[in-house]
Structures are given as C-alpha cells and as structure tokens.
Short mmCIF file of C-alpha atoms in Angstrom, two decimals:
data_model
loop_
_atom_site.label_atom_id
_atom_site.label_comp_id
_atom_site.label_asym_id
_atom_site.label_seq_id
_atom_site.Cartn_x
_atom_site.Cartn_y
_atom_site.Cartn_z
CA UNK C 257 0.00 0.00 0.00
CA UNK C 258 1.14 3.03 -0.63
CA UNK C 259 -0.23 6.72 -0.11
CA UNK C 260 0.83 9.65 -2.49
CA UNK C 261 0.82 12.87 -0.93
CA UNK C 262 -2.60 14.29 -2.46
CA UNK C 263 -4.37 11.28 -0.47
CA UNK C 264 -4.79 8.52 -3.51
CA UNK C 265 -4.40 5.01 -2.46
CA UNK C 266 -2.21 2.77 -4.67
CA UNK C 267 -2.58 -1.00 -3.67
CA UNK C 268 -1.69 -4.11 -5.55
CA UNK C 269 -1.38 -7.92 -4.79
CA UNK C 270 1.04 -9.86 -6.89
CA UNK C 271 0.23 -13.14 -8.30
CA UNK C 272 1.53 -15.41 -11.30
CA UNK C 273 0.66 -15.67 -14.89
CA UNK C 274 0.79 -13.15 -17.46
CA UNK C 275 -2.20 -11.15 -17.16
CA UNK C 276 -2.93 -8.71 -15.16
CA UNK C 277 -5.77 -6.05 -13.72
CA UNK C 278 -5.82 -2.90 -12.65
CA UNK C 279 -8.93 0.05 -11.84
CA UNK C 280 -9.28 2.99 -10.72
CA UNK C 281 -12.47 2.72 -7.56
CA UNK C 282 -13.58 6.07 -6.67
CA UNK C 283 -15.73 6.98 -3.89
CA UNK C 284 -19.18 8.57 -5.61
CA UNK C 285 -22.39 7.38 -6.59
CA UNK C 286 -26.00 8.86 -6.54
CA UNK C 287 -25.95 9.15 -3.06
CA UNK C 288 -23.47 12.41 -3.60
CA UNK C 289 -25.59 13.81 -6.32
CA UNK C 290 -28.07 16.80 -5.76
CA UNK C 291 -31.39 17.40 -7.58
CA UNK C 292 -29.39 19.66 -10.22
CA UNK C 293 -26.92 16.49 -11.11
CA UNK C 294 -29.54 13.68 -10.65
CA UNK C 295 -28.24 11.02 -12.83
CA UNK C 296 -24.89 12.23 -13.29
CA UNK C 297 -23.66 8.67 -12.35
CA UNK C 298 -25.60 6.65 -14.37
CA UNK C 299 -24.17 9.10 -17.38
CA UNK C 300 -20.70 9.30 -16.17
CA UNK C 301 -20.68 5.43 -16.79
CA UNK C 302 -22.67 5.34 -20.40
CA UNK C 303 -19.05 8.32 -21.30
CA UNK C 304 -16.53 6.24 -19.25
CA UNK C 305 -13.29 5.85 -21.79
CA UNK C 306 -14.83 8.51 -24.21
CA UNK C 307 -12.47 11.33 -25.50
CA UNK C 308 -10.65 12.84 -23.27
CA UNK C 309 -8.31 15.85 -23.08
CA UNK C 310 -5.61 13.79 -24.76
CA UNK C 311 -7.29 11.35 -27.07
CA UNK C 312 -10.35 10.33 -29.65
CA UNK C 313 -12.64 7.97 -28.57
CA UNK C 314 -11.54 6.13 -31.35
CA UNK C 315 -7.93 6.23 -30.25
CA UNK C 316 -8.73 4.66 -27.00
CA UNK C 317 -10.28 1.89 -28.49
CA UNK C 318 -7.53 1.30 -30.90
CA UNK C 319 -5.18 1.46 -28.52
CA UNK C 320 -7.08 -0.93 -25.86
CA UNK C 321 -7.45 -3.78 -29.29
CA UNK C 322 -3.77 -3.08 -29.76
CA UNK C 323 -2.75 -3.89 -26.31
CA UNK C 324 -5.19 -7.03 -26.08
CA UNK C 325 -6.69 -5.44 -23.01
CA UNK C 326 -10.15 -5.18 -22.08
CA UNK C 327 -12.21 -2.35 -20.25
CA UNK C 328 -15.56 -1.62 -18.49
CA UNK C 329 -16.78 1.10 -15.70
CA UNK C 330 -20.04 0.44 -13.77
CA UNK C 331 -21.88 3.03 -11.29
CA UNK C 332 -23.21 2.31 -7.88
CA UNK C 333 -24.78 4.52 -5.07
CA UNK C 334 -21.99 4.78 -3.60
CA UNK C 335 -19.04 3.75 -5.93
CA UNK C 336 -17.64 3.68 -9.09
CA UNK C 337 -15.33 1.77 -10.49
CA UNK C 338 -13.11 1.94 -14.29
CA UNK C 339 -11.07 -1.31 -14.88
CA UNK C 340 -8.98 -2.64 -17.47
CA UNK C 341 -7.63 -5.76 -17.63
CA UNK C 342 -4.15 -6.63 -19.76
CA UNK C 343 -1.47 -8.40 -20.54
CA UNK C 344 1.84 -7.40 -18.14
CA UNK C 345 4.07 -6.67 -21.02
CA UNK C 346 1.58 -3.92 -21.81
CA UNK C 347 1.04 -2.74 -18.76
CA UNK C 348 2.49 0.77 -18.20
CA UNK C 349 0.48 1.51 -21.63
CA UNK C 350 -2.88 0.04 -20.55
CA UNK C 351 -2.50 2.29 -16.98
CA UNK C 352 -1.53 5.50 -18.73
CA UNK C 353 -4.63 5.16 -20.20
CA UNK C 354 -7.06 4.04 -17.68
CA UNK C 355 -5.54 7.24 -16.21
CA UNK C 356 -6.15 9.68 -18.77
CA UNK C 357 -9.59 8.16 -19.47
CA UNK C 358 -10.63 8.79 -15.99
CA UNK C 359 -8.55 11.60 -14.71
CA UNK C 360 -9.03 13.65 -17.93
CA UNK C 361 -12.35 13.26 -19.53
CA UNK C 362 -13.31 15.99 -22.31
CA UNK C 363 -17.41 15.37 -21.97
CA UNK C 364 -17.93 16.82 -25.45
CA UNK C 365 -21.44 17.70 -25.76
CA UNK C 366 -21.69 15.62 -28.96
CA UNK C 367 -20.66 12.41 -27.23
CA UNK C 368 -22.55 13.67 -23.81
CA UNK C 369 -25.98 13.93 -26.13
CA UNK C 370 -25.38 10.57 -27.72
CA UNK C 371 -24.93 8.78 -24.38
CA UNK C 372 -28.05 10.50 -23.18
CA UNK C 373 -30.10 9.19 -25.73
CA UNK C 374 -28.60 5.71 -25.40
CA UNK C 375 -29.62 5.98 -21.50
CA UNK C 376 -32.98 6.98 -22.47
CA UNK C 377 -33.28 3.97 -24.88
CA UNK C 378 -32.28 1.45 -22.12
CA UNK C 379 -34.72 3.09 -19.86
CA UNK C 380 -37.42 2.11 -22.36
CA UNK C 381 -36.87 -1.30 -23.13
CA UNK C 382 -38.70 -4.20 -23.11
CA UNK C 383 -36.53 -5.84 -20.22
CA UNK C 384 -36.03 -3.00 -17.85
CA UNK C 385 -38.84 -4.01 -15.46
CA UNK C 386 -37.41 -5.93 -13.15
CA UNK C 387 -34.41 -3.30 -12.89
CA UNK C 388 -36.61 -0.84 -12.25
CA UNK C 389 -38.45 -2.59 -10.15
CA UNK C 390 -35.59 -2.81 -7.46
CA UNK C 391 -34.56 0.67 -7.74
CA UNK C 392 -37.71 1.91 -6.88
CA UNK C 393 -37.76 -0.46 -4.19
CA UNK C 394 -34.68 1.35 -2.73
CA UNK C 395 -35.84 4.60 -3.21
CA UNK C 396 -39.49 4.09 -1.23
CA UNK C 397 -37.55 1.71 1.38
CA UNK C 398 -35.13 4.63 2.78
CA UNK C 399 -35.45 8.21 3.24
CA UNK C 400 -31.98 10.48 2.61
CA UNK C 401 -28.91 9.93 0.40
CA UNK C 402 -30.27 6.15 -0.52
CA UNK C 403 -33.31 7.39 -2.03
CA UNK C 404 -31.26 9.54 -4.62
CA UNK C 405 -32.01 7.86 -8.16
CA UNK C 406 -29.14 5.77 -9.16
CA UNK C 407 -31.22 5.03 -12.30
CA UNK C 408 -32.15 8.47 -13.55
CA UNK C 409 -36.26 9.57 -14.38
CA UNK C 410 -36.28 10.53 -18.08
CA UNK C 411 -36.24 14.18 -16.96
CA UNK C 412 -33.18 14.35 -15.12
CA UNK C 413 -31.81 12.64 -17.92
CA UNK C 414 -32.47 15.34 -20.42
CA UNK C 415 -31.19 18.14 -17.95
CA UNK C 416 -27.91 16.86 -17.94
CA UNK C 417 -25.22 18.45 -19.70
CA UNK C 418 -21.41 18.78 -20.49
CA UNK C 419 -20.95 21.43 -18.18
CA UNK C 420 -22.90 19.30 -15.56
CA UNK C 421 -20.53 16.15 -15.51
CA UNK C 422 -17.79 18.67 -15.30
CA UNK C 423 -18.57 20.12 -12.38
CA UNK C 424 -19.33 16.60 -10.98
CA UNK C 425 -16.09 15.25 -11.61
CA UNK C 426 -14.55 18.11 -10.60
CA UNK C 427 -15.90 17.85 -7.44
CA UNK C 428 -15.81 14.21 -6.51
CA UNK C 429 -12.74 12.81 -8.26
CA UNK C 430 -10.22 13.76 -6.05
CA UNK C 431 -7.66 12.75 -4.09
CA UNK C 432 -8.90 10.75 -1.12
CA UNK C 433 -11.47 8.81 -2.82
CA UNK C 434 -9.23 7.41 -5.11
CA UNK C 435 -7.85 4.02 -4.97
CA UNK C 436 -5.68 2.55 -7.80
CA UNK C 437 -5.86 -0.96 -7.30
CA UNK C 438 -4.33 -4.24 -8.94
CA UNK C 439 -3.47 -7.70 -9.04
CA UNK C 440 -0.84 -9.50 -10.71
CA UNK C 441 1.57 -6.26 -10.35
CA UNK C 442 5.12 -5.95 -9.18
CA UNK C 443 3.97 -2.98 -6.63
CA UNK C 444 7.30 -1.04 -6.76
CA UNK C 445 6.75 -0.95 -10.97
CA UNK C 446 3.08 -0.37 -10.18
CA UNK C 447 3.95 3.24 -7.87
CA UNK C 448 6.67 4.21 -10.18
CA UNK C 449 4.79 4.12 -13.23
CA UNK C 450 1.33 5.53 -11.67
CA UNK C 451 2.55 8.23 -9.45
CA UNK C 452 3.57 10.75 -12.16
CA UNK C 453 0.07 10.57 -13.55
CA UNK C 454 -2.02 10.74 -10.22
CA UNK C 455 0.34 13.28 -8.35
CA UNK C 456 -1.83 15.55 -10.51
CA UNK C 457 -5.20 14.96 -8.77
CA UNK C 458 -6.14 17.61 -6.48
CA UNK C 459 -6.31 17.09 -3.07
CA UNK C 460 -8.73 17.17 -1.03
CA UNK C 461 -10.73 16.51 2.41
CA UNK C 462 -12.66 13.17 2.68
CA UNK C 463 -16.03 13.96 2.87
CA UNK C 464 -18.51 12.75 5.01
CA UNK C 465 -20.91 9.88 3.91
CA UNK C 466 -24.45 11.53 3.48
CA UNK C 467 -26.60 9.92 6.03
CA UNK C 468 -29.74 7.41 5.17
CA UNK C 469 -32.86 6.16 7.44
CA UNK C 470 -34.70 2.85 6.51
CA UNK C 471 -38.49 3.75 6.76
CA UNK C 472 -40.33 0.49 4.58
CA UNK C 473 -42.43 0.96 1.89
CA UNK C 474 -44.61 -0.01 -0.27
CA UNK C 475 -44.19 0.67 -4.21
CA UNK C 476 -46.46 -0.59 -7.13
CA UNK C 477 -45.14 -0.51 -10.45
CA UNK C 478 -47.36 0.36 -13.67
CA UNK C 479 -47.84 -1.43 -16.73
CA UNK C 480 -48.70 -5.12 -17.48
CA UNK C 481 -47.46 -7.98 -17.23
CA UNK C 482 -47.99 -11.40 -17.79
CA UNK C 483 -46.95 -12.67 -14.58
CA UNK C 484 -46.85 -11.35 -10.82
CA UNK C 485 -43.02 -10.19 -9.78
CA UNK C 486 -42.51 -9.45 -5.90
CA UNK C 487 -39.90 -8.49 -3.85
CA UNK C 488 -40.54 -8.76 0.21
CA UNK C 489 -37.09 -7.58 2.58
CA UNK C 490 -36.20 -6.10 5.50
CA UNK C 491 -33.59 -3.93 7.04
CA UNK C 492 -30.27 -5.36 7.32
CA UNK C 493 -28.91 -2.30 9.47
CA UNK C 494 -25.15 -3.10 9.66
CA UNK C 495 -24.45 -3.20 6.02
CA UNK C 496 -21.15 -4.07 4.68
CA UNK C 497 -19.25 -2.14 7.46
CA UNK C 498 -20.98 -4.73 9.96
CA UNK C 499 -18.50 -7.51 8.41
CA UNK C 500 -19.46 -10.31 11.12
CA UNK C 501 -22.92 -9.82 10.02
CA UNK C 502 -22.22 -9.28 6.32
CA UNK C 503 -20.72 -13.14 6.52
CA UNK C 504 -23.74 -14.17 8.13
CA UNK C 505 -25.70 -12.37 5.33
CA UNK C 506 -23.95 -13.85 2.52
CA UNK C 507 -24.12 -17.64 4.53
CA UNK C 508 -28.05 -16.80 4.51
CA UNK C 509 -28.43 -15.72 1.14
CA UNK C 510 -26.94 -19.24 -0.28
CA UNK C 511 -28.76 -21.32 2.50
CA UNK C 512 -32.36 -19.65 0.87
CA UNK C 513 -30.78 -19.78 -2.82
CA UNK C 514 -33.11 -20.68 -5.57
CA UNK C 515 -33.25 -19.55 -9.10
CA UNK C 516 -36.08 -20.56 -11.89
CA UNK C 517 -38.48 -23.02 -12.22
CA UNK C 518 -36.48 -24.61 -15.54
CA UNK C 519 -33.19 -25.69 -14.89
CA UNK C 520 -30.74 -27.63 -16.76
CA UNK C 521 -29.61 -29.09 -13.63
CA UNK C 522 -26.25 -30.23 -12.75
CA UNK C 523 -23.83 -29.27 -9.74
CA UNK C 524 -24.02 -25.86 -8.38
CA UNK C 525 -27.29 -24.62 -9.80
CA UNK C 526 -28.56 -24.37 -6.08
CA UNK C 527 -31.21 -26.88 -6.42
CA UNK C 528 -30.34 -28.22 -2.81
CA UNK C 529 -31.48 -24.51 -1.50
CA UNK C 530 -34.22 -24.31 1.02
CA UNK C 531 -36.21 -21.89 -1.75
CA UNK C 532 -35.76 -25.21 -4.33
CA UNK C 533 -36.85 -27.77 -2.12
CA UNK C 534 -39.64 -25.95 -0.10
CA UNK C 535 -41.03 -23.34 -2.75
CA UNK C 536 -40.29 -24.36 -6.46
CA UNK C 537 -40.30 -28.08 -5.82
CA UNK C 538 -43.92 -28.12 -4.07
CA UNK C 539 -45.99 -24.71 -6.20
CA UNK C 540 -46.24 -25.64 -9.60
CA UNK C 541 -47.52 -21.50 -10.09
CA UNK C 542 -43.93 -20.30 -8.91
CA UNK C 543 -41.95 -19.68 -11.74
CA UNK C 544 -39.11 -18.61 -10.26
CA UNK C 545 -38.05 -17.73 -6.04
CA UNK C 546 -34.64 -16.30 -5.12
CA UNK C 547 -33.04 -14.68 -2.67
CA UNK C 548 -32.72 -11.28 -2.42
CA UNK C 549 -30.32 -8.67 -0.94
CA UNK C 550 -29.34 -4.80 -1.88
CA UNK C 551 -26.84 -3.93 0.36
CA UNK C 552 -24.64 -0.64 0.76
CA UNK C 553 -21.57 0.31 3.23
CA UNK C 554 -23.89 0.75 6.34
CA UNK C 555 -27.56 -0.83 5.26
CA UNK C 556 -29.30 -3.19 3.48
CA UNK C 557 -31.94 -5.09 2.64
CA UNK C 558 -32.35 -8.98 3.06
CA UNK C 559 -35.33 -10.72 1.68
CA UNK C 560 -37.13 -13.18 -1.07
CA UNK C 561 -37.94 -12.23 -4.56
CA UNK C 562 -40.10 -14.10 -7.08
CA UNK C 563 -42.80 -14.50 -10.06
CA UNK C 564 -45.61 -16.66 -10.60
CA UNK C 565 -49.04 -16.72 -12.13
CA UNK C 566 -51.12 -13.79 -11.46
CA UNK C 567 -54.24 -15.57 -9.69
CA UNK C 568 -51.51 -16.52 -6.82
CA UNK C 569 -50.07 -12.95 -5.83
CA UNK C 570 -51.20 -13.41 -2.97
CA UNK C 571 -50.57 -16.32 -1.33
CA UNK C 572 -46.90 -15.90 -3.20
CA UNK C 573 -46.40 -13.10 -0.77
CA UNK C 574 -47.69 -15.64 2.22
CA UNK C 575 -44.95 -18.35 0.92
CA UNK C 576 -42.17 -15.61 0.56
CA UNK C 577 -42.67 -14.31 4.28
CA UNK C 578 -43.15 -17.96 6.07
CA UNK C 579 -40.19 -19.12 4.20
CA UNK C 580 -38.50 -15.98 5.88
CA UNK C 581 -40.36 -16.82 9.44
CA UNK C 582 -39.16 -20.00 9.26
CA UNK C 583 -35.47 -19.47 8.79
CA UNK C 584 -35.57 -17.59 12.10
CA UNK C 585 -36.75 -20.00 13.81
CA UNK C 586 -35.17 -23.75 12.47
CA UNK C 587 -32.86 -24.52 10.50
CA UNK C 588 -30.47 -27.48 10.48
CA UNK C 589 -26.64 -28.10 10.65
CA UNK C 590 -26.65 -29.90 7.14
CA UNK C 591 -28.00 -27.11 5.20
CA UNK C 592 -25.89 -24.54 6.97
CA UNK C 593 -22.64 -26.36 6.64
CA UNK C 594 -24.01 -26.70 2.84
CA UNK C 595 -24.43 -23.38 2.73
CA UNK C 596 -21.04 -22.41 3.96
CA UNK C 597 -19.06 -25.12 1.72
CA UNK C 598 -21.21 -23.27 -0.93
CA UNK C 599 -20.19 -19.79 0.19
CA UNK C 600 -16.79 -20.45 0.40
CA UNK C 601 -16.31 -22.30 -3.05
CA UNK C 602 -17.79 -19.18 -4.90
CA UNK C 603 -15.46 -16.97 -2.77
CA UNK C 604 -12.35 -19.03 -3.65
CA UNK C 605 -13.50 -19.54 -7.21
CA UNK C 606 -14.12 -15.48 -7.74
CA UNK C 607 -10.60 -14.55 -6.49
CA UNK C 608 -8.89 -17.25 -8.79
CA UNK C 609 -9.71 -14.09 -11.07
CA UNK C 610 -7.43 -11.30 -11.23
CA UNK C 611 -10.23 -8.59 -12.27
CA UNK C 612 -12.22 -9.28 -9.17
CA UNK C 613 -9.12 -10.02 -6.76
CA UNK C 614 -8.41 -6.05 -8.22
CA UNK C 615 -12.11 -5.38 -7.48
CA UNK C 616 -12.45 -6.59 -4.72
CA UNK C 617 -9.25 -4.73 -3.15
CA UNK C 618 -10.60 -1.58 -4.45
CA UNK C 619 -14.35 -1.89 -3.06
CA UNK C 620 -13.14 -3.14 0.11
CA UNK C 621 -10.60 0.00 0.73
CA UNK C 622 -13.15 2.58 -0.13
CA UNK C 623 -15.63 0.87 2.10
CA UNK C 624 -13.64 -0.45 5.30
CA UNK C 625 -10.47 1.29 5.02
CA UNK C 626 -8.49 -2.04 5.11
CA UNK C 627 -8.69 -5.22 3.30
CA UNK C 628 -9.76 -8.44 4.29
CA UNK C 629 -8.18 -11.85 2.93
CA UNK C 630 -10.07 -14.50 1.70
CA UNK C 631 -8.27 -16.59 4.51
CA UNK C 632 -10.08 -14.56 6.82
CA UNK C 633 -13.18 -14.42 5.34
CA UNK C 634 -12.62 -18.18 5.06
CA UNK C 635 -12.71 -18.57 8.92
CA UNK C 636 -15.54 -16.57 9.40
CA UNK C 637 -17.54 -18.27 7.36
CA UNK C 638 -16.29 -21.45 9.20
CA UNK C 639 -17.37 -20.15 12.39
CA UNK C 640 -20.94 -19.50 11.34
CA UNK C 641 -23.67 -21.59 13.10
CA UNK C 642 -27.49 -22.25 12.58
CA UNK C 643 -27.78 -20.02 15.84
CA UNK C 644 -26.23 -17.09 14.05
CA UNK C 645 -28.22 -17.56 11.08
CA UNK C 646 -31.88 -17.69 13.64
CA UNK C 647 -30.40 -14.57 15.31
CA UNK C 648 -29.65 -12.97 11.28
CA UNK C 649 -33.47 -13.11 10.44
CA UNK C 650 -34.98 -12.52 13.53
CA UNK C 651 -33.28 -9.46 13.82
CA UNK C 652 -34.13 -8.75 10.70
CA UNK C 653 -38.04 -9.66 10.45
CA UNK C 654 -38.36 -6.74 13.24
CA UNK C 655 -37.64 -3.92 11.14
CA UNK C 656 -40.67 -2.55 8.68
CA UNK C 657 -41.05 -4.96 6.03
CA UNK C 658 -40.56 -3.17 2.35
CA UNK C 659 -42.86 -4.70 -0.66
CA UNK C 660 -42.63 -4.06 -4.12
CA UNK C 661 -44.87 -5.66 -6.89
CA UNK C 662 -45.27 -5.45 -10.89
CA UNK C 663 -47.33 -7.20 -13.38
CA UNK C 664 -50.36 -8.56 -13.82
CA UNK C 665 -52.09 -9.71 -10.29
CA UNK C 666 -50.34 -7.51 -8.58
CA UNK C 667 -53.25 -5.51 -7.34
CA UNK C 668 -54.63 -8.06 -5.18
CA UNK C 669 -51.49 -7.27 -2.98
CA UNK C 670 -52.39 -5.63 0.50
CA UNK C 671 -49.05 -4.03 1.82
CA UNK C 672 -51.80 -3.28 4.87
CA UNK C 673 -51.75 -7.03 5.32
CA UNK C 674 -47.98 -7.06 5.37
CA UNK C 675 -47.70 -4.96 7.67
CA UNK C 676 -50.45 -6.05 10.33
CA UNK C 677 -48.73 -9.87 9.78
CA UNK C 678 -45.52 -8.61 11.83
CA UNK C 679 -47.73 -6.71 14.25
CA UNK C 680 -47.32 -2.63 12.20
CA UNK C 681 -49.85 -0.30 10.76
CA UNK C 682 -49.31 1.86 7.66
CA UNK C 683 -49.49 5.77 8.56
CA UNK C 684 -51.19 6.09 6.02
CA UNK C 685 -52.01 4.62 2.51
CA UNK C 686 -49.63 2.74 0.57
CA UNK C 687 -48.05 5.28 -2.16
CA UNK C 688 -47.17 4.21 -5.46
CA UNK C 689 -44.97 6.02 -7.96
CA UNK C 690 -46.59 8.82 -9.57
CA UNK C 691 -48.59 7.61 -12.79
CA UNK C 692 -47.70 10.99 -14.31
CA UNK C 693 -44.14 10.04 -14.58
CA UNK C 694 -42.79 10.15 -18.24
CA UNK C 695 -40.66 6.51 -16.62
CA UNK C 696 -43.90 5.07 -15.69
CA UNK C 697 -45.92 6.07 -18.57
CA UNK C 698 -43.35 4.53 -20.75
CA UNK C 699 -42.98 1.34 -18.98
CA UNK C 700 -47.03 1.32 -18.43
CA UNK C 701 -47.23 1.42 -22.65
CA UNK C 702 -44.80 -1.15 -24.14
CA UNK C 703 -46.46 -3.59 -21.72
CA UNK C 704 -49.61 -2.64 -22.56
#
C-alpha cells in the first residue's frame, strides 16, 4: 500500500501468470448527487473511456485492441469503479490510459448527447422491469442519500449536460477517494509508473458519507405484465461495514438460494437450497423464487424475490414471508454447513480471477479502510452456526417490512396485510410512484 501525498491510495497484490488487472475505484455514486446532477452517475458510466483531453474515442479503443486489453466502468450509489484488464508486457500503456480516461475526460457535448439518448433507450426497453423494479424499491424503502435515483427519471436525464458532468467530476474525483488498485503487479513498478500521472489529482478533504434512514415501503409498479413479480425484505442495518454480520448475510443468502423453475440441472445450480426444495419443488404456479439482498456500506436489505401466475399474488407473498419466518426460527446443521461449503467455493472460485481479486481490493478499501483476505473471510464463514443464522433473520423480520410488486395480479397485494402480519400499521395509505411520470408512462405502454 502506498499513499501519495494528495491522499490517492495505490494498492496491488502480486500473483503469477501473465495477465494482469488494474482500476481505478472512486468513492461517488448517486448518493453524492443533488437534484441539479440527478443522474450524473448513471451518465458518467454510459461516457466512461470517451475522449478525453488527450485522445479520440476512437484512439482509445484502438489502442485498448492493440494492447489485447479489455475495459468496463459500472456506477453504484456509492461507488464507481473503471477497470482494465491486460497483458503485463503492456502494462504501463494500458494504466496511462485508464488514467487519462478517468482523470481527464473531455465530456464533449456531442458524445454527452449521444450517451443520453442511449440511457434513455435502455430506460425504455422491453426488459427494464425488473431493474426498475428494485430501484424503486430502494428509493421508497429509505429516506436520505439512498433514495437519490441511481437510475435516472427521463427528466433528469435530459437536464444533464457537459458542463454538468464537469462540475461533478470536478468535485468528486479527487484525491482521497481514489484508490488505484491491482493484481498481478510488481507494486514497486506499479507506484513508479502511476505516481507521475495521479500526483496531478487535487487534493482534497474526505467527505462525510451523506446519512440514510430505513423507513419500509410499499411501491407498485405500472404497466402489465404477464406474470406477478414481488420483492418482500427487511432492514439489514449493519451493512457491509458490519463484516461479522455481512458473513452471516452472505451464509443466509446461499442457504435460501433458488433460481427458476427450468433448470438444466447439474452441480451448483442451487437446487439443494431451502427456496428449491420448499417453494419451487412443491408450487407448480412459482416460476421462479430467489433470494434477495441490496446492500450498501452501512444498510441493506435482506429478503425473497419471485414470479408466478397472477391468480396466486397473494398467497406468493404468504410463501415468501413464512419461508423468511421459518429461517428464524429452524434450521439445520446440514443445510448450513451446505451453505457455507457453498459460500466459500464461490469466494475461492471469484478470487482465482485477477479482475475481481483487483475489485475486490478496491471496493473493500473505499468501504472499510483495510482489506480483508479470503483466509479470513474463510474462517468466518467457518465459524458460522445455525444459531447465528436464527439470530440474522430474527433481527431482521423486526424492522418494517418493504414490498414491491409489478405485473399482472399484482393488485390483489395488501401491503396493509404485510404490515399487520408482523404486528405494524401503515401511517397512512400505501403510495405508489406517480402515474404521471414520463418513466412510468413509458414502462405502463410497451407492456400494454
């Protein structure tokens, strides 16, 4: 690890083979963004390694085909990330320009305008239901920074402009919330070759994470469909920073499992899960019961999400929230140590990859400060019991339960119901997005 004067983080883990990965994981996301740069996120990944300052667009990707390398940036609430993975005899190449693409953007309004109407077109697509569908479900579920759109409206969208990512960037990409992290890198080579180029990002003062209250909620979304989608959770309060509880999370979240109705079958497709044998093994009208989570650096939300025929909305919901009741109250030592073998092969399986051992040192710096090995992620998992896991969801099931639904059948729902079922009454009735909103009215008419 090392620390340049202006605050950015360079940290690398060296491994054999002759690839390597590298990314630069900045801390901003839509929970930073005000009304006036709603959506600047979402954008700032639809322009990520567009022209900058110093190149084309089509220079960059000449240049990345050239080098073999490959590149992608994604957008969170909270972070973003730009990574490019290469071959190490092309290294110092491939990080001068993750660099400039990041460091130096040139947001020309031409490029800017053609991203925007790319975002709009994703927004209204035939499969962005179920996307939406969970963002909205974060945005009713928790009042403050959290409820900031990370997936724009339409409107915000359309406001955006050149001068707007700018100012942004300008703002947020500084010093202290940058980490360059990598894997498979000598880390002497690694700090000579990167510290010329990021000895030029301002410095700064780490700012403090805008604050977010769970409330529950209740959010319907418009338009037709042929089946019923749900999602029922609760408040996991400790998020990611909570790491015991994070491992007992993750434990949980392969002990429910599930997937689709179909499957090919074979090893590993979860069909051992308690949402396989209990739910989609024994209601032919489920067509598909998962677990669910959506969790950030000091929240979450743990839960079940599924489809199935519209005439059974309703007793889908019942299913979902026993199957929840349940885990807090029995579960047995097989499944959990299945669960845990399960866990850990995914864990050990992900870091045989360079891009996510880079990831995952990144993510981890920006949200705990430190990193924690796999070894000792390993023993926590190991020291997980079916006590822990009771004590998970119990903990859980007393916080306000959110509900979102979609589709046809959907409106046979009673969040009312939901509520009264774990002992709560609503304030007031249950509030669905506006059916004025040029998001909704789009969604509402493809489907219809």
């Amino acid at each position: 690890i090392t620390v340049l004067p202006n605050g950015v983080h360079i940290i690398s883990e060296a491994s054999m083979g002759p690839t390597a990965s590298i990314g630069l994981y900045v801390n901003s996301g839509s929970i930073y963004e005000d009304p006036a740069m709603s959506g600047c996120s979402a954008l700032l990944e639809c322009m990520a390694f567009k022209c900058t300052r110093n190149r084309s667009t089509l220079n960059i990707m000449q240049e990345t085909e050239q080098a073999g390398s490959t590149m992608s940036a994604m957008a969170s609430r909270e972070q973003m990330s730009y990574t490019m993975d290469c071959l190490k005899t092309s290294l110092p190449a491939t990080l001068e320009l993750l660099c400039d693409a990041v460091l130096n953007p040139a947001y020309l309004p031409t490029e800017v305008d053609d991203q925007k109407m790319r975002l709009e077109m994703l927004l209204e697509g035939k499969d962005v239901a179920m996307t939406l569908l969970n963002e909205q479900l974060v945005r009713k579920a928790y009042s403050g920074a959290l409820a900031s759109p990370l997936i724009p409206d339409l409107p915000a969208v359309s406001a955006l402009t050149s001068d707007t990512l700018h100012a942004f960037h300008a703002k947020h990409f500084v010093g202290p919330r940058l980490v360059l992290a990598a894997a498979g890198v000598d880390h002497k080579k690694l700090v000579e070759l990167a510290t010329p180029m990021l000895s030029m990002v301002p410095a700064a003062s780490l700012p403090i994470e805008p604050a977010s209250v769970y409330q529950g909620g209740y959010v319907a979304l418009p338009g037709a469909a042929p089946m019923s989608h749900l999602i029922v959770a609760w408040e996991y309060s400790g998020g990611w920073r909570d790491v015991s509880g994070a491992v007992a999370m993750t434990v949980f979240t392969y002990l429910m499992g599930g997937g689709d109705s179909f499957s090919s079958g074979g090893p590993g497709k979860g069909m051992h899960s308690r949402l396989y044998t209990r739910v989609l093994n024994n209601y032919y009208w489920v067509h598909s019961c998962s677990a669910f989570n959506a969790t950030f650096n000091g929240t979450g939300m743990v839960g079940v999400q599924a489809m199935c025929e519209p005439s059974q909305a309703q007793a889908m919901l019942d299913v979902m929230c026993r199957e929840m009741e349940l885990a807090a109250r029995s579960l047995g030592v097989e499944e959990v140590e299945r669960a845990k073998r399960t866990t850990l092969a995914t864990i050990c399986n992900a870091l045989e990859s360079k891009s996510t051992s880079a990831e995952d040192i990144g993510r981890q710096w920006l949200t705990y400060g430190e990193r924690i090995s796999g070894h000792e992620y390993a023993k926590m998992i190991e020291a997980v019991t079916p006590r822990d896991i009771n004590n998970f969801v119990t903990n859980l099931l007393k916080s306000r339960p959110s509900l979102a639904v979609h589709g046809n059948g959907s409106d046979a729902i009673s969040y009312d119901n939901l509520l009264q079922r774990y002992g709560l009454t609503s304030s007031g009735p249950p509030i669905a997005p506006k059916k004025s909103s040029k998001l909704a009215n789009l969604l509402g008419a493809w489907k219809r």
